[in-house]
Coordinates of C-alpha atoms and ligand atoms in Angstrom, one line a residue:
X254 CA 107.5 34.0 155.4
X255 CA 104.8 34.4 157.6
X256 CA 102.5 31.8 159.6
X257 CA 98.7 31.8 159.3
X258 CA 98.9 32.7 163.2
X259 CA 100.7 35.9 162.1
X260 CA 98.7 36.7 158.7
X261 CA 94.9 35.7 159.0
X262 CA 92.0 37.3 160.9
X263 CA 90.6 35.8 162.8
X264 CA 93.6 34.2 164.3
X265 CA 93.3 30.1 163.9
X266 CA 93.2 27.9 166.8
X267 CA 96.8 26.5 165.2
X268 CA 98.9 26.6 162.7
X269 CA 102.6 24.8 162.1
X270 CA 104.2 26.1 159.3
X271 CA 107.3 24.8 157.2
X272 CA 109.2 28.6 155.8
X273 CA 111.5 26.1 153.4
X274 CA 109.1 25.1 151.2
X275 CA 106.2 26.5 149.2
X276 CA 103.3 25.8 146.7
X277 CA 102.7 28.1 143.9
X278 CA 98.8 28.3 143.3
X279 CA 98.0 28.6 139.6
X280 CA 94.9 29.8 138.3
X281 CA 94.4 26.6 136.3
X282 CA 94.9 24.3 139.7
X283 CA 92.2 21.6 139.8
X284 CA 89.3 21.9 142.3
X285 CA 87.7 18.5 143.2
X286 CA 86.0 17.6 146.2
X287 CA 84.9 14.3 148.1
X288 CA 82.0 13.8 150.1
X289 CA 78.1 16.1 150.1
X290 CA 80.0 19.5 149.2
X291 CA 77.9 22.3 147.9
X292 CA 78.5 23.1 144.9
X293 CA 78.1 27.3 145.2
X294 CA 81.1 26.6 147.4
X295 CA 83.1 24.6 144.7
X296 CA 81.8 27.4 142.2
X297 CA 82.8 30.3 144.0
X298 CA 86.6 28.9 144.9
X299 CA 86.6 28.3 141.2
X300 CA 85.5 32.2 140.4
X301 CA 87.6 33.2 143.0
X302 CA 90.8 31.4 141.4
X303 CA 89.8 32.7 137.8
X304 CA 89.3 36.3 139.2
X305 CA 92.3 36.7 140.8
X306 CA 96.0 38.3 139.5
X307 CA 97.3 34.3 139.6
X308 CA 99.2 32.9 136.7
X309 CA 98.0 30.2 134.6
X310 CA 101.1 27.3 134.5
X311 CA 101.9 23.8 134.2
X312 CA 100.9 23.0 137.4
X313 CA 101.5 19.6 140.3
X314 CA 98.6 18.9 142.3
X315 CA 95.1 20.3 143.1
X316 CA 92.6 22.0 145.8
X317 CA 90.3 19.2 147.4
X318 CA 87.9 19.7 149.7
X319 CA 86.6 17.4 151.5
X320 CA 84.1 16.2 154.0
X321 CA 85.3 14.2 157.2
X322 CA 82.5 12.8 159.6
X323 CA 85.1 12.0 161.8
X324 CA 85.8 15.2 162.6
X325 CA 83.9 16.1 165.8
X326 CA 84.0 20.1 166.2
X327 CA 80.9 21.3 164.9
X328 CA 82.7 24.3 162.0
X329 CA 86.0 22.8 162.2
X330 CA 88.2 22.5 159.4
X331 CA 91.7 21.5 158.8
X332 CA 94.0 22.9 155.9
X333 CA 97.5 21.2 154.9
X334 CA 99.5 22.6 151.8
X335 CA 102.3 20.2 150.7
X336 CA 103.7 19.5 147.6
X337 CA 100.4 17.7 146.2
X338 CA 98.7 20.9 147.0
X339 CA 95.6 21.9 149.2
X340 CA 93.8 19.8 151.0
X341 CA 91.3 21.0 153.0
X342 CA 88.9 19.0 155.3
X343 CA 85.7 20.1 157.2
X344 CA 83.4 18.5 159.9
X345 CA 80.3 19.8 158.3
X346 CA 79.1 22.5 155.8
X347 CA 80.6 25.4 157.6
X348 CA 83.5 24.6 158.3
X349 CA 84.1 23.9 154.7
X350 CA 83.1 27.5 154.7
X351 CA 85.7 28.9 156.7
X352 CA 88.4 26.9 155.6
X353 CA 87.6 28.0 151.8
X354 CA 87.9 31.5 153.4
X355 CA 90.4 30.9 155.1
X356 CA 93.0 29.8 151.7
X357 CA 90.9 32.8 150.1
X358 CA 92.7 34.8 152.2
X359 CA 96.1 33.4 152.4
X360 CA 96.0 33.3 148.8
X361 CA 95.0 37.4 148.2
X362 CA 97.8 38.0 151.1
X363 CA 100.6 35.8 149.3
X364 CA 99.8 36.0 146.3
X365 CA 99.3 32.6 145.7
X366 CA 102.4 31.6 147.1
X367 CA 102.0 29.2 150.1
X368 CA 104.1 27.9 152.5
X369 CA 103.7 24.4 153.1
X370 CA 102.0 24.7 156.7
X371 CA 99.0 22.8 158.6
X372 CA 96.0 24.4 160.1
X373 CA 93.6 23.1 162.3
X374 CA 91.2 25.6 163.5
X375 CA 87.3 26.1 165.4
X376 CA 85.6 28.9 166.8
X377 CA 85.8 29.6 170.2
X378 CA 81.8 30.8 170.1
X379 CA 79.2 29.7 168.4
X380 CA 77.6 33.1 168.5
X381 CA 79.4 35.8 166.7
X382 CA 76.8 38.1 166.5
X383 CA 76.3 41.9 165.2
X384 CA 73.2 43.6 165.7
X385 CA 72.1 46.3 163.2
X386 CA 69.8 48.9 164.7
X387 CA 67.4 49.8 161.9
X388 CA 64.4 51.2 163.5
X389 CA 66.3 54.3 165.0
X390 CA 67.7 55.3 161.3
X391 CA 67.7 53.2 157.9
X392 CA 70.2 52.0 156.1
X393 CA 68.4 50.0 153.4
X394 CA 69.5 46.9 151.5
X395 CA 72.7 46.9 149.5
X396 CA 74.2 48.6 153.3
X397 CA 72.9 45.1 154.4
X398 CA 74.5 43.0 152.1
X399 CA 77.8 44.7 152.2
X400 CA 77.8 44.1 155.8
X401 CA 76.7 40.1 155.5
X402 CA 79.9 40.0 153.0
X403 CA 82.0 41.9 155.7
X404 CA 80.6 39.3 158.2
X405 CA 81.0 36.5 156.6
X406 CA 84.8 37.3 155.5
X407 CA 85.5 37.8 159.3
X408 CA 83.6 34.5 160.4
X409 CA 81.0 36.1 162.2
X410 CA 77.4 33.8 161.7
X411 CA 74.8 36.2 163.4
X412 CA 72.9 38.9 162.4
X413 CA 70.7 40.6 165.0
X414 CA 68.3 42.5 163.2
X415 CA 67.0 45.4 165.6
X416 CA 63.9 46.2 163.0
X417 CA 61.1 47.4 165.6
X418 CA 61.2 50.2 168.7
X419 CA 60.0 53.7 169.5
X420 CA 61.0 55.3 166.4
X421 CA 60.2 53.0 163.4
X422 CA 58.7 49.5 162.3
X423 CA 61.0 48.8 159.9
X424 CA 59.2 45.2 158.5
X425 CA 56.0 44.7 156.2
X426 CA 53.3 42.8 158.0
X427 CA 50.7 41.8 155.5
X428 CA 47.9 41.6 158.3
X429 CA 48.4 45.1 159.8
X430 CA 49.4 47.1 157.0
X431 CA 49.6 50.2 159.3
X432 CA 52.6 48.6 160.9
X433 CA 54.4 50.2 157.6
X434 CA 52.1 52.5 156.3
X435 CA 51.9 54.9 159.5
X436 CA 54.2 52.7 161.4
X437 CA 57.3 53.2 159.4
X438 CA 57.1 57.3 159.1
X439 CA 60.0 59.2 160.4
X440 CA 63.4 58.3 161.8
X441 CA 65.2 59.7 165.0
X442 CA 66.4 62.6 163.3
X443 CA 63.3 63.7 161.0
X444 CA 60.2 62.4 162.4
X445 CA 58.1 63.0 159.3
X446 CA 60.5 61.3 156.5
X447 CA 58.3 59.5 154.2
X448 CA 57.8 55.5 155.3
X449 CA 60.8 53.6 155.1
X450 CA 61.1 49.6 155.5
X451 CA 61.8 46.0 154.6
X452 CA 59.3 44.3 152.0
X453 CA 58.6 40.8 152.9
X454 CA 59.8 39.9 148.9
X455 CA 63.2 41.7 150.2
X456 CA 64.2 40.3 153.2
X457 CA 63.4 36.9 152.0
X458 CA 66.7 37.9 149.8
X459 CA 68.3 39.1 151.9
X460 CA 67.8 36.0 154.5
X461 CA 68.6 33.9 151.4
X462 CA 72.1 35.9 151.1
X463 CA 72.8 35.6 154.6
X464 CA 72.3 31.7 154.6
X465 CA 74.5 31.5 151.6
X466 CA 77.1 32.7 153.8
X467 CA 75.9 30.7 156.9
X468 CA 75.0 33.4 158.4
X469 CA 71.7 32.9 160.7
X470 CA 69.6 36.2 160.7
X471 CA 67.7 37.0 164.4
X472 CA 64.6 39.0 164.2
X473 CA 63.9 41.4 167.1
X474 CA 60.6 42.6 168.1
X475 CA 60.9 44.6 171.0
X476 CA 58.5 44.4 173.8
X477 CA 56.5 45.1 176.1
X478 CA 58.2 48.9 176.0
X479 CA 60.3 50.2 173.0
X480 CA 56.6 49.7 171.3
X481 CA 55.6 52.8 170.4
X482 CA 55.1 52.2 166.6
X483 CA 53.1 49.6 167.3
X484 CA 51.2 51.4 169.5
X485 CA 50.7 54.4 167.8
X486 CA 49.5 52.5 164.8
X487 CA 47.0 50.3 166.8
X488 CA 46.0 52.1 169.5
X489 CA 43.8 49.5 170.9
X490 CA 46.6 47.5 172.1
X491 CA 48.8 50.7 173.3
X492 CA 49.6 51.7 177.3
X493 CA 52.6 54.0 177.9
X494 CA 53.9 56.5 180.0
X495 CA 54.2 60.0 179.5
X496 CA 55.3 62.8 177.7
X497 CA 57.5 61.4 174.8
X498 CA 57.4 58.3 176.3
X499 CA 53.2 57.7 175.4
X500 CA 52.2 54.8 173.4
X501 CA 55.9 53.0 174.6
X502 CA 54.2 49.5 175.8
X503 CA 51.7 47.3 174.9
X504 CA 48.7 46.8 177.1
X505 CA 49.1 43.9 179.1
X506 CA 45.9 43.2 180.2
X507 CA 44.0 42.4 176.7
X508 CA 43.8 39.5 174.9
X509 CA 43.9 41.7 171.8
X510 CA 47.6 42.2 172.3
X511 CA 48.3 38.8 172.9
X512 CA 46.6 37.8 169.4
X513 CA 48.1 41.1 167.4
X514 CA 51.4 39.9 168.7
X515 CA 51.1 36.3 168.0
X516 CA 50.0 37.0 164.2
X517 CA 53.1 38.8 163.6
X518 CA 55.0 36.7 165.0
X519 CA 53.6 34.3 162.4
X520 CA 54.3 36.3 159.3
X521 CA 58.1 36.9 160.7
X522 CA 58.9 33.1 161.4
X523 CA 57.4 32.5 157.7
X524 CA 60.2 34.8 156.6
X525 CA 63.0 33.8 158.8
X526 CA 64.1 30.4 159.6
X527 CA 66.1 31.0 162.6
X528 CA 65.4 29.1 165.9
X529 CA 65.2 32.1 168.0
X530 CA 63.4 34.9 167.8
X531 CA 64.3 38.4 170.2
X532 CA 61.3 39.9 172.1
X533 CA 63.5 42.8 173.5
X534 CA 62.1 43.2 177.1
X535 CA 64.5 45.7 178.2
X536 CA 63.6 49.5 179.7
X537 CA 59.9 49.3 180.3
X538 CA 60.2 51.2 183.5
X539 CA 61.1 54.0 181.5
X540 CA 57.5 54.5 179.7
X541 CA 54.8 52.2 181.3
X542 CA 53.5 55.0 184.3
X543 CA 49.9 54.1 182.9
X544 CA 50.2 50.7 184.3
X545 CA 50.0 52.3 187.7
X546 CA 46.8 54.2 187.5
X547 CA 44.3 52.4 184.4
X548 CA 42.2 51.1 186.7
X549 CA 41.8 47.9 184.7
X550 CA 45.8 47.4 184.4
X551 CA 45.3 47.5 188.0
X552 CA 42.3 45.6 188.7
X553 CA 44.2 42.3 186.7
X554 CA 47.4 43.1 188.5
X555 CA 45.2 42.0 191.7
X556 CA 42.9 39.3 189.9
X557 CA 46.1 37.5 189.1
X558 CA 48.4 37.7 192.4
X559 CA 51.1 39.8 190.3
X560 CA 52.5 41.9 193.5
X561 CA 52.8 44.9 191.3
X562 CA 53.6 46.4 188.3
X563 CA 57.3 44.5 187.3
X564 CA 55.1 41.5 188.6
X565 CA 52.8 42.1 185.9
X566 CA 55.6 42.9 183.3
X567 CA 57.1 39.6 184.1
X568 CA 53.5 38.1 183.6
X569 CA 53.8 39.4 180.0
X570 CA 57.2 37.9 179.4
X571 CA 56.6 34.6 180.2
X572 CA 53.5 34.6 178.7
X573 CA 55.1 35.5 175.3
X574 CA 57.6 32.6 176.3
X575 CA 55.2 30.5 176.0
X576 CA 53.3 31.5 172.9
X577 CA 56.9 31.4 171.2
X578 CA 57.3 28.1 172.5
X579 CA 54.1 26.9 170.9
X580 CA 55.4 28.2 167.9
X581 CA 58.2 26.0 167.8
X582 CA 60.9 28.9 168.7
X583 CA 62.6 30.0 171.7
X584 CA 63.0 33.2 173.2
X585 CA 66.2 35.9 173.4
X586 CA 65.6 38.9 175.5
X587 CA 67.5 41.3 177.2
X588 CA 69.0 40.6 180.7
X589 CA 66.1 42.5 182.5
X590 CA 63.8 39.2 181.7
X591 CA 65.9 37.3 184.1
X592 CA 63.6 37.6 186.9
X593 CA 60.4 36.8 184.7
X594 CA 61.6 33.3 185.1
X595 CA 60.9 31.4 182.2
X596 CA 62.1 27.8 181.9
X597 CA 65.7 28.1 181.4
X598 CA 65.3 25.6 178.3
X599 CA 63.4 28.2 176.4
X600 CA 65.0 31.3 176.8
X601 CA 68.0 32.8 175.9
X602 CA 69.7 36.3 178.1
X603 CA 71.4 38.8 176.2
X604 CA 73.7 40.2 178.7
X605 CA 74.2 44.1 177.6
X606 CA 74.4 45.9 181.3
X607 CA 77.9 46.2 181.6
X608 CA 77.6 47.9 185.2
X609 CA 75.7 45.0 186.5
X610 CA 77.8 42.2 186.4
X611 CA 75.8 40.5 189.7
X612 CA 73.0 40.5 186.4
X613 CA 75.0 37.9 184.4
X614 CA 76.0 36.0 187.2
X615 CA 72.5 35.4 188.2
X616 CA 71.7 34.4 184.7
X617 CA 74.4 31.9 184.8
X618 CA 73.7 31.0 188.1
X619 CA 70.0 30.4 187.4
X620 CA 71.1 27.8 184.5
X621 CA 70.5 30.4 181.2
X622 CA 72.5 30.3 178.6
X623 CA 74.4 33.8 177.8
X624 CA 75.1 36.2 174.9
X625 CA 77.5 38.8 176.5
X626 CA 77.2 42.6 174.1
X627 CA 77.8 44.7 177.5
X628 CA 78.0 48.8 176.3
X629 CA 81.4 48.5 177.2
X630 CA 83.0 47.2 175.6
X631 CA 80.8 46.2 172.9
X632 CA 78.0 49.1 172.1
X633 CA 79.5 50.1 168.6
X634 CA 77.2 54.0 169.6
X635 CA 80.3 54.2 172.1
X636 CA 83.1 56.8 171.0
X637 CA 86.5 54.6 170.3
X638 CA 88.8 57.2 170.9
X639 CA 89.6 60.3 173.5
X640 CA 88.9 62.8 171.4
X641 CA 85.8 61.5 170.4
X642 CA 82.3 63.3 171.4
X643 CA 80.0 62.5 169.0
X644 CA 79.1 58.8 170.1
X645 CA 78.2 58.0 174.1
X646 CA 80.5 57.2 176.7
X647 CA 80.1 56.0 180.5
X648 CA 81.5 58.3 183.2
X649 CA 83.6 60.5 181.1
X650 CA 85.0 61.2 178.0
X651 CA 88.3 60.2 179.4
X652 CA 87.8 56.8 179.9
X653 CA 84.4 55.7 178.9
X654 CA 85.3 55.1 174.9
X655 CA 85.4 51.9 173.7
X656 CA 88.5 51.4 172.3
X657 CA 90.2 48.2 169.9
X658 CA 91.9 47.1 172.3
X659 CA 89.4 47.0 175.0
X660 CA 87.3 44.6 172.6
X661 CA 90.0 42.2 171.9
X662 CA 90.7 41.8 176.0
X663 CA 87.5 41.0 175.9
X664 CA 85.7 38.3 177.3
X665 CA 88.8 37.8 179.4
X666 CA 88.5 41.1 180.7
X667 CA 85.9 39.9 182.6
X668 CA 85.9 36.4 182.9
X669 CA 86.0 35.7 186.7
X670 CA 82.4 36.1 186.5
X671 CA 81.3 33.2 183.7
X672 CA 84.2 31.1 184.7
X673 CA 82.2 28.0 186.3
X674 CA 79.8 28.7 183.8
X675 CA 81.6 28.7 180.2
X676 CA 79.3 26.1 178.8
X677 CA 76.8 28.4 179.2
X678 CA 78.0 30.9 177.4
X679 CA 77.0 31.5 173.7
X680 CA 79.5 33.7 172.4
X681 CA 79.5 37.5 172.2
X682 CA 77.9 40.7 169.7
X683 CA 78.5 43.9 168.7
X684 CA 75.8 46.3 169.0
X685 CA 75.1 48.9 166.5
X686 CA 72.4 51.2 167.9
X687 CA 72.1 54.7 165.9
X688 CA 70.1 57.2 167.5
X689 CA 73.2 59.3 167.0
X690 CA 74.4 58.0 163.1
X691 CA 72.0 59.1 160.4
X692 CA 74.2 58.4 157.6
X693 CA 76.2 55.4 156.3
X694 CA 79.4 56.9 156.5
X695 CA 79.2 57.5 160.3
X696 CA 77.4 53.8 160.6
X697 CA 80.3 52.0 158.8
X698 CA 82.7 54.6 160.7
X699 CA 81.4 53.5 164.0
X700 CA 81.5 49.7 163.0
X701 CA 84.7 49.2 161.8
X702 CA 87.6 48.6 162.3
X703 CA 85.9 47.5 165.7
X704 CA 84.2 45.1 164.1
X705 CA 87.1 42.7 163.1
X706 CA 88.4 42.9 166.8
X707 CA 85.0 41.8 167.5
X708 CA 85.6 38.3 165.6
X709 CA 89.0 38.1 166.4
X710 CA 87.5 37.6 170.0
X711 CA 84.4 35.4 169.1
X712 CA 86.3 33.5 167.1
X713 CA 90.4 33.3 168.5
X714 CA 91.2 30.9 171.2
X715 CA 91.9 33.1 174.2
X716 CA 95.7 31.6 174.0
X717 CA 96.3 32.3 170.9
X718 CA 94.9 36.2 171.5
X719 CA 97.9 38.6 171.4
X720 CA 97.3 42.5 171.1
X721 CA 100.5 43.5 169.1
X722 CA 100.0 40.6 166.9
X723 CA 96.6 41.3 166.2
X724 CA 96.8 45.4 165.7
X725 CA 99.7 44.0 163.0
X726 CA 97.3 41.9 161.3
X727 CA 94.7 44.7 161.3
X728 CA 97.0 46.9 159.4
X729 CA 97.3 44.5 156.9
X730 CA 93.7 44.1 156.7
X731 CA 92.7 48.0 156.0
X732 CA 93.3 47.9 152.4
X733 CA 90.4 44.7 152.1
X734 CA 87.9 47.8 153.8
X735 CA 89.2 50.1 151.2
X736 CA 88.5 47.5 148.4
X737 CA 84.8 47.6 150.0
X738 CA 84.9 51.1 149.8
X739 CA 83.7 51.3 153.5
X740 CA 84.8 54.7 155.8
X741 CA 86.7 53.3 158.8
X742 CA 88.3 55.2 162.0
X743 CA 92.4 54.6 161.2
X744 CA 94.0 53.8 164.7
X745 CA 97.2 53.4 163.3
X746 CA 96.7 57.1 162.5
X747 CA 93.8 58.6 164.8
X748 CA 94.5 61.8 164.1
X749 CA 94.1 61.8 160.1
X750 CA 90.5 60.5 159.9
X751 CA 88.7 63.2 161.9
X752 CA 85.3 61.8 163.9
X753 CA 83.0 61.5 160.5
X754 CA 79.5 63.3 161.3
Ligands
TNX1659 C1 70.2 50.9 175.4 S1 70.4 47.9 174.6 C2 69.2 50.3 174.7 C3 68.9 50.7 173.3 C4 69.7 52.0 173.0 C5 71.1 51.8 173.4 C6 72.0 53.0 173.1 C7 69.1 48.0 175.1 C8 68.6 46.8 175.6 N1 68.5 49.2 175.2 O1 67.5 50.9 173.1 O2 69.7 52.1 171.6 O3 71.1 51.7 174.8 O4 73.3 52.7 173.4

């Protein structure tokens, strides 16, 4: 008989376990519950008990789940199965969550036979994140949703939504209809395929169906650069550089920007509730040369002592700090916002340059807090095998993959840098860019199985983190993606699922 430490993903922070004795779980077992418990979650343990292969018997004791205040961990639960049945206790509503997800799963792995055991577990991180890159190619709605239900089964709570850059706006905005209309035209590979986006009636379901699963959607809205579909759709608030890089950022300069980019920032925080909302910030170097020679870009760069250009481009970050701010939100950028520096209280870095490590230790230094998704080893674009030569890689196709096992050594793997600074950091994400996936076979390819090492490492106490153990566990858990019906890269057998176009 095996523990939950040896059978459930992602690995609890412990588990004792008694192999003498066992509880049979009968379809017909009571469910009651004590304390404010929702009742979907009551319902949907009940379903899940009717749906499954159980038996129905004459049957000792019952499932009760329970509230306990004095629990302290925010999403920690506790789970005990003993001869009066299953009792399982959570500090608040999510980690009733997981610990009803958690029995789901021993239940569908044992068949409903449990050994008596005790487990008490928490997340490491609060943020186990995966962002969803929408704007480069789209995936629609029901991809979505079968990726919330993925998340949610592997304890993961955020979804980054990457719906705006060069290529697409991806989001209705009922004030500048463009946005979609013009805005939403063409994808990375076919720059004239007919409009494709999110209605505000849809992703108000699909926020609802993330909630549900406690699962806190983050908007992104990419600025000043990775504009361009802004841009090119309201010119009057467009600056950029050149070539293929025109229309990249906004103009800095005009108040019109400023108000364009507060109004849609209205409509998204009407349609999602989360605290945070991403503003991008990353790359503008790489299409803002106009900025050097429009005379009145120029001209305000002097008015208003900004040194130079990146002076003026840290202007427009902590400006849009503080409009968020006034909005009641705080900020989440990409690491190259560090040296706008905004009040550490109201922003948020997203680490992702995994060559510049002296980047997150300023961060930390500087008193931010920290959401680590470096390329490597978390860029789900990366190739996650030799052979591999359809996604990127850094410095050769060799070595610069991003393979399983590189994601479950992860943080460790680099943890001399945050280690005076732990508090500060959030958690970690995976991140699912897709300039080179235009199809859901190579998106779902490319996210999993990487994906569950991801929340085996946002979630799994680094002690209890064990490679061998894990890859194990992962075997196990292949058949629960072929149940999805989701296309996955097989390391147990690299050589049978050839790299899916
Ligand atoms: C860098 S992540 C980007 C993205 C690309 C990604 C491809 C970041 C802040 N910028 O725009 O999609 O690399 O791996």
């Amino acid at each position: 008989m095996l523990n939950a430490q040896q059978t459930i993903i992602p690995t609890p922070f412990y588990s004792s376990i008694n192999t003498t004795k066992s509880y049979q779980v009968y379809r017909n077992i009571p469910v009651k519950s004590e304390g404010n418990i929702s009742q979907s979650l009551l319902r949907d343990m009940k379903e899940f008990l009717g749906r499954k292969t159980l038996r129905v018997n004459s049957i000792q004791g019952e499932i009760k789940i329970e509230l306990d205040e004095a629990m302290k961990t925010p999403s920690s639960f506790s789970m005990e199965v003993s001869a009066e049945g299953i009792r399982i206790s959570g500090a608040d509503a999510e980690g009733l969550y997981y610990g009803v997800n958690t029995l789901k799963q021993m239940i569908q792995r044992q068949k409903g036979l449990l050994s008596f055991c005790t487990i008490n577990d928490h997340p490491r991180f609060a943020w186990r994140g995966f962002l969803l890159d929408e704007s480069r190619h789209f995936f629609g709605k029901k991809k979505v949703l079968q990726y919330l239900d993925c998340m949610a089964q592997l304890k993961l709570n955020v979804f980054h939504w990457h719906l705006t850059d060069e290529t697409g706006w991806r989001i209705e905005i009922k004030k500048y209809p463009k946005l979609t209309t013009e805005g939403a035209i063409g994808d990375y590979s076919n720059p004239t395929k007919p409009a494709q986006f999110y209605t505000q009636e849809e992703i108000k379901e699909i926020v609802a169906y993330a909630q549900a699963r406690h699962i806190m959607i983050l908007p992104e809205f990419d600025m000043p650069g990775h504009a361009t579909s802004v841009c090119r759709s309201y010119p009057q608030v467009s600056s950029g550089g050149e070539g293929k890089r025109a229309d990249f950022a906004f103009q800095p300069c005009k108040e019109e920007t400023y108000e364009l980019i507060s109004n849609i920032m209205d409509e998204l925080f009407e349609l999602f509730p989360a605290p945070y909302i991403h503003i991008g910030g990353d790359e503008v170097r790489f299409g803002n040369q106009t900025w050097f020679t429009d005379p009145q870009i120029q001209a305000f760069i002097k008015q208003n002592d900004l040194k130079d250009e990146r002076g003026l481009e840290q202007y427009f970050i902590r400006r849009i700090v503080k409009l968020v701010a006034s909005k009641g939100k705080k900020v989440i950028g990409w690491d190259e916002i560090i040296d706008a520096n905004a009040p550490t209280e109201e922003v948020v870095i997203m680490w992702w340059r995994h060559d510049r490590k002296a980047e997150l230790v300023k961060a930390l230094e500087r008193g931010y807090q920290v959401i680590l998704t470096p390329r490597r080893p978390l860029y789900g674009d990366f190739n996650q095998f030799e052979t591999h030569r359809l996604g990127r890689n850094w410095g050769g196709y060799a070595s610069g993959y991003n393979p399983i096992a590189s994601i479950v050594a992860f943080p460790e793997s680099i943890e001399s840098y945050f280690k005076e600074y732990e508090d500060q950091v959030m958690g970690i994400q995976y991140s699912m860019w897709t300039e080179r996936i235009d199809n859901a076979d190579r998106l779902d390819y490319m996210t999993f199985p990487r994906l569950v090492a991801v929340a085996e490492s946002a979630w799994a106490s680094p002690k209890q983190k064990d490679l061998s153990q894990f890859m194990h566990k992962l075997y196990q858990f292949l058949p629960c993606l072929d149940a999805r019906k989701i296309t996955y890269f097989n390391p147990f057998d690299p050589k049978q699922t050839p790299e899916i176009k």
